[in-house]
Amino acid sequence: SAVISQKPSRDICQRGTSLTIQCQVDSQVTMMFWYRQQPGQSLTLIATANQGSEATYESGFVIDKFPISRPNLTFSTLTVSNMSPEDSSIYLCSVHNGGEQYFGPGTRLTVT
Amino acid sequence: DQQVKQNSPSLSVQEGRISILNCDYTNSMFDYFLWYKKYPAEGPTFLISISSIKDKNEDGRFTVFLNKSAKHLSLHIVPSQPGDSAVYFCAASRRGAGNNRKLIWGLGTSLAVNP
């Protein structure tokens, strides 16, 4: 299994600002994933973060808007840049471990 | 284009009865299907999965059925308990480039089990 923690658990931010979300895993994993779940929508993969290389972004997501760091095998950050109300969402960190996918508790972001 | 569809946003059942949650998919290339459960303020947790080479997988009170010809799967919970009240997500995947698997998620079904 994998235990994942995220910080912050929630935040309310002003339009135009940026927020960095941290994800910590209790074991070393090669790939970490960042998802978001907008109100009334399904979970959507933003990007895959491999340690030591550039993150791979899904269609519709770009590095300038969602820069990701992956400094080691247990930690990653996702920054939501120049926020707008449309970025209000739950952001989830996830890892594959032992053939299963585990999720963090999520970060609930509200942009006003 | 929703490749994984959970057409019932909510379901209410009595404690002790069967809960049946349904999921339809459109991509015949999907070969692995998963169900996740999510409580409020928590991330989704893995519940049960099924490979496309099977049509049934059982784990305690939870059974997943897969009908490939209909591109349909269902999760049965018997007997349902109040602690099962949560949002249930169906997800599907196929092997991608580099042996990676990308999960495609449904919108979820909120299950309420009434005492």
Short mmCIF file of N, CA and C in Angstrom, two decimals, chain B:
data_model
loop_
_atom_site.label_atom_id
_atom_site.label_comp_id
_atom_site.label_asym_id
_atom_site.label_seq_id
_atom_site.Cartn_x
_atom_site.Cartn_y
_atom_site.Cartn_z
N ASP B 1 -16.51 14.10 -24.56
CA ASP B 1 -16.79 12.71 -24.91
C ASP B 1 -16.49 11.84 -23.69
N GLN B 2 -17.54 11.40 -23.03
CA GLN B 2 -17.39 10.62 -21.80
C GLN B 2 -17.23 9.16 -22.18
N GLN B 3 -16.01 8.62 -22.03
CA GLN B 3 -15.77 7.24 -22.40
C GLN B 3 -16.24 6.26 -21.34
N VAL B 4 -16.36 6.73 -20.12
CA VAL B 4 -16.84 5.89 -19.02
C VAL B 4 -18.04 6.61 -18.40
N LYS B 5 -19.18 5.95 -18.41
CA LYS B 5 -20.41 6.61 -18.00
C LYS B 5 -21.05 5.91 -16.81
N GLN B 6 -21.36 6.69 -15.82
CA GLN B 6 -22.17 6.21 -14.70
C GLN B 6 -23.44 7.04 -14.74
N ASN B 7 -24.48 6.46 -15.27
CA ASN B 7 -25.68 7.24 -15.60
C ASN B 7 -26.54 7.57 -14.39
N SER B 8 -26.32 6.87 -13.29
CA SER B 8 -27.09 7.18 -12.08
C SER B 8 -26.23 8.00 -11.14
N PRO B 9 -26.55 9.28 -10.96
CA PRO B 9 -25.75 10.09 -10.04
C PRO B 9 -25.92 9.69 -8.58
N SER B 10 -27.07 9.06 -8.27
CA SER B 10 -27.29 8.68 -6.88
C SER B 10 -28.15 7.42 -6.81
N LEU B 11 -28.00 6.75 -5.67
CA LEU B 11 -28.74 5.50 -5.42
C LEU B 11 -28.99 5.39 -3.93
N SER B 12 -30.21 4.98 -3.57
CA SER B 12 -30.54 4.83 -2.16
C SER B 12 -31.09 3.42 -1.95
N VAL B 13 -30.55 2.70 -0.97
CA VAL B 13 -31.02 1.34 -0.68
C VAL B 13 -31.15 1.17 0.83
N GLN B 14 -31.91 0.15 1.21
CA GLN B 14 -32.07 -0.17 2.62
C GLN B 14 -30.94 -1.08 3.09
N GLU B 15 -30.55 -0.88 4.31
CA GLU B 15 -29.54 -1.74 4.92
C GLU B 15 -29.95 -3.20 4.78
N GLY B 16 -28.98 -4.04 4.40
CA GLY B 16 -29.23 -5.47 4.24
C GLY B 16 -29.63 -5.88 2.84
N ARG B 17 -30.06 -4.90 2.03
CA ARG B 17 -30.46 -5.23 0.66
C ARG B 17 -29.25 -5.14 -0.27
N ILE B 18 -29.46 -5.45 -1.52
CA ILE B 18 -28.39 -5.40 -2.50
C ILE B 18 -28.29 -4.00 -3.12
N SER B 19 -27.07 -3.52 -3.28
CA SER B 19 -26.82 -2.29 -4.02
C SER B 19 -26.20 -2.69 -5.35
N ILE B 20 -26.72 -2.14 -6.43
CA ILE B 20 -26.16 -2.41 -7.76
C ILE B 20 -25.81 -1.08 -8.41
N LEU B 21 -24.52 -0.91 -8.65
CA LEU B 21 -24.05 0.31 -9.30
C LEU B 21 -23.58 -0.05 -10.71
N ASN B 22 -24.01 0.73 -11.67
CA ASN B 22 -23.75 0.40 -13.07
C ASN B 22 -22.75 1.35 -13.72
N CYS B 23 -22.08 0.83 -14.73
CA CYS B 23 -21.07 1.60 -15.45
C CYS B 23 -21.03 1.12 -16.90
N ASP B 24 -21.04 2.03 -17.84
CA ASP B 24 -20.94 1.71 -19.26
C ASP B 24 -19.70 2.38 -19.84
N TYR B 25 -19.11 1.75 -20.83
CA TYR B 25 -17.93 2.34 -21.46
C TYR B 25 -18.06 2.23 -22.98
N THR B 26 -17.33 3.07 -23.66
CA THR B 26 -17.46 3.13 -25.11
C THR B 26 -16.24 2.59 -25.84
N ASN B 27 -15.09 2.58 -25.19
CA ASN B 27 -13.85 2.20 -25.86
C ASN B 27 -13.60 0.70 -25.71
N SER B 28 -13.68 -0.04 -26.80
CA SER B 28 -13.49 -1.49 -26.74
C SER B 28 -12.04 -1.88 -26.46
N MET B 29 -11.13 -0.91 -26.46
CA MET B 29 -9.73 -1.19 -26.15
C MET B 29 -9.48 -1.28 -24.64
N PHE B 30 -10.42 -0.83 -23.83
CA PHE B 30 -10.24 -0.94 -22.38
C PHE B 30 -10.14 -2.42 -22.01
N ASP B 31 -9.16 -2.75 -21.17
CA ASP B 31 -9.00 -4.15 -20.78
C ASP B 31 -8.88 -4.34 -19.28
N TYR B 32 -9.09 -3.27 -18.53
CA TYR B 32 -9.00 -3.38 -17.08
C TYR B 32 -9.92 -2.35 -16.48
N PHE B 33 -10.72 -2.81 -15.49
CA PHE B 33 -11.75 -1.95 -14.93
C PHE B 33 -11.66 -1.97 -13.41
N LEU B 34 -11.90 -0.82 -12.82
CA LEU B 34 -11.73 -0.70 -11.38
C LEU B 34 -12.91 0.05 -10.78
N TRP B 35 -13.19 -0.24 -9.55
CA TRP B 35 -14.15 0.53 -8.76
C TRP B 35 -13.41 1.14 -7.57
N TYR B 36 -13.68 2.41 -7.35
CA TYR B 36 -13.13 3.13 -6.21
C TYR B 36 -14.27 3.67 -5.38
N LYS B 37 -14.01 3.80 -4.09
CA LYS B 37 -14.98 4.37 -3.17
C LYS B 37 -14.38 5.66 -2.59
N LYS B 38 -15.22 6.66 -2.45
CA LYS B 38 -14.72 7.93 -1.94
C LYS B 38 -15.66 8.48 -0.87
N TYR B 39 -15.08 8.69 0.32
CA TYR B 39 -15.79 9.38 1.39
C TYR B 39 -15.50 10.86 1.30
N PRO B 40 -16.39 11.70 1.85
CA PRO B 40 -16.14 13.15 1.84
C PRO B 40 -14.81 13.49 2.48
N ALA B 41 -14.11 14.44 1.91
CA ALA B 41 -12.83 14.95 2.42
C ALA B 41 -11.72 13.91 2.39
N GLU B 42 -11.92 12.83 1.65
CA GLU B 42 -10.85 11.83 1.48
C GLU B 42 -10.65 11.58 0.00
N GLY B 43 -9.46 11.06 -0.36
CA GLY B 43 -9.25 10.65 -1.73
C GLY B 43 -9.92 9.32 -2.01
N PRO B 44 -10.10 8.97 -3.29
CA PRO B 44 -10.70 7.67 -3.64
C PRO B 44 -9.83 6.53 -3.14
N THR B 45 -10.45 5.46 -2.70
CA THR B 45 -9.73 4.26 -2.30
C THR B 45 -10.16 3.09 -3.17
N PHE B 46 -9.19 2.28 -3.54
CA PHE B 46 -9.45 1.14 -4.41
C PHE B 46 -10.36 0.14 -3.72
N LEU B 47 -11.32 -0.37 -4.48
CA LEU B 47 -12.29 -1.32 -3.93
C LEU B 47 -12.12 -2.71 -4.57
N ILE B 48 -12.26 -2.78 -5.87
CA ILE B 48 -12.21 -4.06 -6.56
C ILE B 48 -11.96 -3.79 -8.03
N SER B 49 -11.37 -4.77 -8.72
CA SER B 49 -11.09 -4.60 -10.13
C SER B 49 -11.42 -5.87 -10.89
N ILE B 50 -11.41 -5.77 -12.21
CA ILE B 50 -11.64 -6.94 -13.05
C ILE B 50 -10.91 -6.76 -14.37
N SER B 51 -10.29 -7.82 -14.81
CA SER B 51 -9.63 -7.82 -16.10
C SER B 51 -10.64 -8.25 -17.16
N SER B 52 -10.38 -7.83 -18.39
CA SER B 52 -11.32 -8.14 -19.46
C SER B 52 -11.36 -9.62 -19.82
N ILE B 53 -10.43 -10.40 -19.28
CA ILE B 53 -10.46 -11.84 -19.57
C ILE B 53 -11.43 -12.57 -18.64
N LYS B 54 -11.97 -11.82 -17.67
CA LYS B 54 -12.92 -12.42 -16.74
C LYS B 54 -14.28 -11.76 -16.91
N ASP B 55 -15.31 -12.43 -16.39
CA ASP B 55 -16.62 -11.78 -16.39
C ASP B 55 -17.15 -11.57 -14.97
N LYS B 56 -16.39 -12.02 -13.99
CA LYS B 56 -16.83 -11.84 -12.60
C LYS B 56 -15.63 -11.85 -11.69
N ASN B 57 -15.65 -10.98 -10.69
CA ASN B 57 -14.64 -11.01 -9.64
C ASN B 57 -15.32 -10.69 -8.32
N GLU B 58 -15.03 -11.50 -7.32
CA GLU B 58 -15.74 -11.38 -6.04
C GLU B 58 -14.74 -11.17 -4.92
N ASP B 59 -15.09 -10.28 -4.00
CA ASP B 59 -14.26 -10.02 -2.83
C ASP B 59 -15.17 -9.69 -1.66
N GLY B 60 -15.48 -10.71 -0.89
CA GLY B 60 -16.37 -10.49 0.26
C GLY B 60 -17.75 -10.09 -0.19
N ARG B 61 -18.21 -8.95 0.30
CA ARG B 61 -19.55 -8.47 -0.04
C ARG B 61 -19.62 -7.81 -1.42
N PHE B 62 -18.47 -7.64 -2.04
CA PHE B 62 -18.39 -6.90 -3.30
C PHE B 62 -18.12 -7.83 -4.47
N THR B 63 -18.95 -7.72 -5.50
CA THR B 63 -18.77 -8.50 -6.73
C THR B 63 -18.87 -7.56 -7.91
N VAL B 64 -17.94 -7.68 -8.84
CA VAL B 64 -18.01 -6.91 -10.06
C VAL B 64 -18.28 -7.87 -11.21
N PHE B 65 -19.23 -7.50 -12.05
CA PHE B 65 -19.59 -8.27 -13.23
C PHE B 65 -19.22 -7.46 -14.48
N LEU B 66 -18.66 -8.15 -15.46
CA LEU B 66 -18.29 -7.48 -16.71
C LEU B 66 -18.98 -8.16 -17.88
N ASN B 67 -19.66 -7.37 -18.69
CA ASN B 67 -20.29 -7.85 -19.92
C ASN B 67 -19.63 -7.11 -21.08
N LYS B 68 -18.65 -7.77 -21.68
CA LYS B 68 -17.85 -7.09 -22.72
C LYS B 68 -18.67 -6.78 -23.95
N SER B 69 -19.57 -7.68 -24.31
CA SER B 69 -20.36 -7.44 -25.53
C SER B 69 -21.24 -6.21 -25.37
N ALA B 70 -21.71 -5.99 -24.15
CA ALA B 70 -22.57 -4.82 -23.89
C ALA B 70 -21.75 -3.62 -23.44
N LYS B 71 -20.44 -3.81 -23.26
CA LYS B 71 -19.56 -2.76 -22.71
C LYS B 71 -20.17 -2.20 -21.41
N HIS B 72 -20.45 -3.11 -20.52
CA HIS B 72 -21.14 -2.75 -19.28
C HIS B 72 -20.53 -3.52 -18.12
N LEU B 73 -20.36 -2.82 -17.02
CA LEU B 73 -19.98 -3.53 -15.79
C LEU B 73 -20.82 -3.01 -14.63
N SER B 74 -20.92 -3.86 -13.63
CA SER B 74 -21.72 -3.48 -12.48
C SER B 74 -21.02 -3.93 -11.20
N LEU B 75 -21.27 -3.20 -10.15
CA LEU B 75 -20.75 -3.52 -8.83
C LEU B 75 -21.94 -3.88 -7.94
N HIS B 76 -21.90 -5.07 -7.36
CA HIS B 76 -22.94 -5.50 -6.45
C HIS B 76 -22.39 -5.51 -5.03
N ILE B 77 -23.15 -4.94 -4.13
CA ILE B 77 -22.77 -4.95 -2.71
C ILE B 77 -23.89 -5.67 -1.96
N VAL B 78 -23.54 -6.83 -1.36
CA VAL B 78 -24.54 -7.61 -0.65
C VAL B 78 -23.94 -8.20 0.63
N PRO B 79 -24.53 -7.99 1.81
CA PRO B 79 -25.62 -7.05 2.03
C PRO B 79 -25.07 -5.64 2.21
N SER B 80 -25.84 -4.66 1.85
CA SER B 80 -25.41 -3.27 1.98
C SER B 80 -25.43 -2.86 3.45
N GLN B 81 -24.44 -2.04 3.83
CA GLN B 81 -24.32 -1.56 5.20
C GLN B 81 -24.26 -0.03 5.19
N PRO B 82 -24.69 0.61 6.26
CA PRO B 82 -24.64 2.09 6.29
C PRO B 82 -23.24 2.64 6.02
N GLY B 83 -22.21 1.91 6.44
CA GLY B 83 -20.83 2.35 6.19
C GLY B 83 -20.43 2.31 4.73
N ASP B 84 -21.27 1.70 3.90
CA ASP B 84 -21.00 1.68 2.46
C ASP B 84 -21.41 2.99 1.79
N SER B 85 -22.10 3.84 2.52
CA SER B 85 -22.55 5.12 1.96
C SER B 85 -21.34 5.95 1.56
N ALA B 86 -21.22 6.23 0.27
CA ALA B 86 -20.05 6.91 -0.28
C ALA B 86 -20.32 7.17 -1.75
N VAL B 87 -19.38 7.84 -2.40
CA VAL B 87 -19.44 7.97 -3.86
C VAL B 87 -18.59 6.87 -4.47
N TYR B 88 -19.13 6.16 -5.44
CA TYR B 88 -18.43 5.06 -6.08
C TYR B 88 -18.07 5.47 -7.51
N PHE B 89 -16.79 5.36 -7.82
CA PHE B 89 -16.30 5.70 -9.15
C PHE B 89 -15.92 4.44 -9.91
N CYS B 90 -16.34 4.39 -11.15
CA CYS B 90 -15.91 3.37 -12.08
C CYS B 90 -14.77 3.96 -12.91
N ALA B 91 -13.74 3.16 -13.15
CA ALA B 91 -12.62 3.62 -13.97
C ALA B 91 -12.19 2.50 -14.89
N ALA B 92 -11.69 2.89 -16.05
CA ALA B 92 -11.25 1.91 -17.04
C ALA B 92 -9.88 2.29 -17.56
N SER B 93 -9.15 1.31 -18.01
CA SER B 93 -7.83 1.61 -18.54
C SER B 93 -7.46 0.63 -19.65
N ARG B 94 -6.47 1.04 -20.43
CA ARG B 94 -5.86 0.15 -21.40
C ARG B 94 -4.37 0.42 -21.38
N ARG B 95 -3.62 -0.57 -21.76
CA ARG B 95 -2.18 -0.42 -21.73
C ARG B 95 -1.77 0.60 -22.78
N GLY B 96 -0.98 1.57 -22.34
CA GLY B 96 -0.56 2.62 -23.28
C GLY B 96 0.90 2.52 -23.62
N ALA B 97 1.43 3.60 -24.16
CA ALA B 97 2.84 3.64 -24.55
C ALA B 97 3.73 3.45 -23.34
N GLY B 98 4.80 2.69 -23.50
CA GLY B 98 5.72 2.47 -22.39
C GLY B 98 5.12 1.63 -21.28
N ASN B 99 4.10 0.84 -21.61
CA ASN B 99 3.47 -0.03 -20.62
C ASN B 99 2.76 0.74 -19.52
N ASN B 100 2.54 2.03 -19.72
CA ASN B 100 1.80 2.80 -18.72
C ASN B 100 0.31 2.60 -18.90
N ARG B 101 -0.41 2.75 -17.80
CA ARG B 101 -1.87 2.67 -17.86
C ARG B 101 -2.45 3.98 -17.40
N LYS B 102 -3.35 4.53 -18.19
CA LYS B 102 -4.04 5.76 -17.84
C LYS B 102 -5.48 5.41 -17.51
N LEU B 103 -5.93 5.88 -16.36
CA LEU B 103 -7.29 5.61 -15.93
C LEU B 103 -8.24 6.66 -16.47
N ILE B 104 -9.37 6.19 -17.01
CA ILE B 104 -10.46 7.06 -17.44
C ILE B 104 -11.61 6.86 -16.47
N TRP B 105 -12.11 7.96 -15.92
CA TRP B 105 -13.04 7.87 -14.80
C TRP B 105 -14.45 8.24 -15.20
N GLY B 106 -15.42 7.57 -14.54
CA GLY B 106 -16.80 8.00 -14.62
C GLY B 106 -17.05 9.15 -13.65
N LEU B 107 -18.26 9.68 -13.68
CA LEU B 107 -18.61 10.82 -12.83
C LEU B 107 -18.92 10.42 -11.39
N GLY B 108 -19.15 9.13 -11.18
CA GLY B 108 -19.43 8.66 -9.83
C GLY B 108 -20.92 8.51 -9.56
N THR B 109 -21.24 7.60 -8.65
CA THR B 109 -22.60 7.40 -8.17
C THR B 109 -22.57 7.50 -6.65
N SER B 110 -23.41 8.36 -6.11
CA SER B 110 -23.48 8.52 -4.67
C SER B 110 -24.45 7.51 -4.10
N LEU B 111 -23.94 6.61 -3.28
CA LEU B 111 -24.76 5.56 -2.67
C LEU B 111 -25.10 5.94 -1.24
N ALA B 112 -26.38 5.86 -0.92
CA ALA B 112 -26.83 6.07 0.46
C ALA B 112 -27.49 4.79 0.94
N VAL B 113 -26.96 4.21 2.00
CA VAL B 113 -27.54 3.01 2.58
C VAL B 113 -28.25 3.42 3.86
N ASN B 114 -29.54 3.24 3.87
CA ASN B 114 -30.37 3.71 4.99
C ASN B 114 -30.57 2.61 6.02
N PRO B 115 -30.38 2.95 7.31
CA PRO B 115 -30.55 1.93 8.36
C PRO B 115 -32.01 1.47 8.45
#
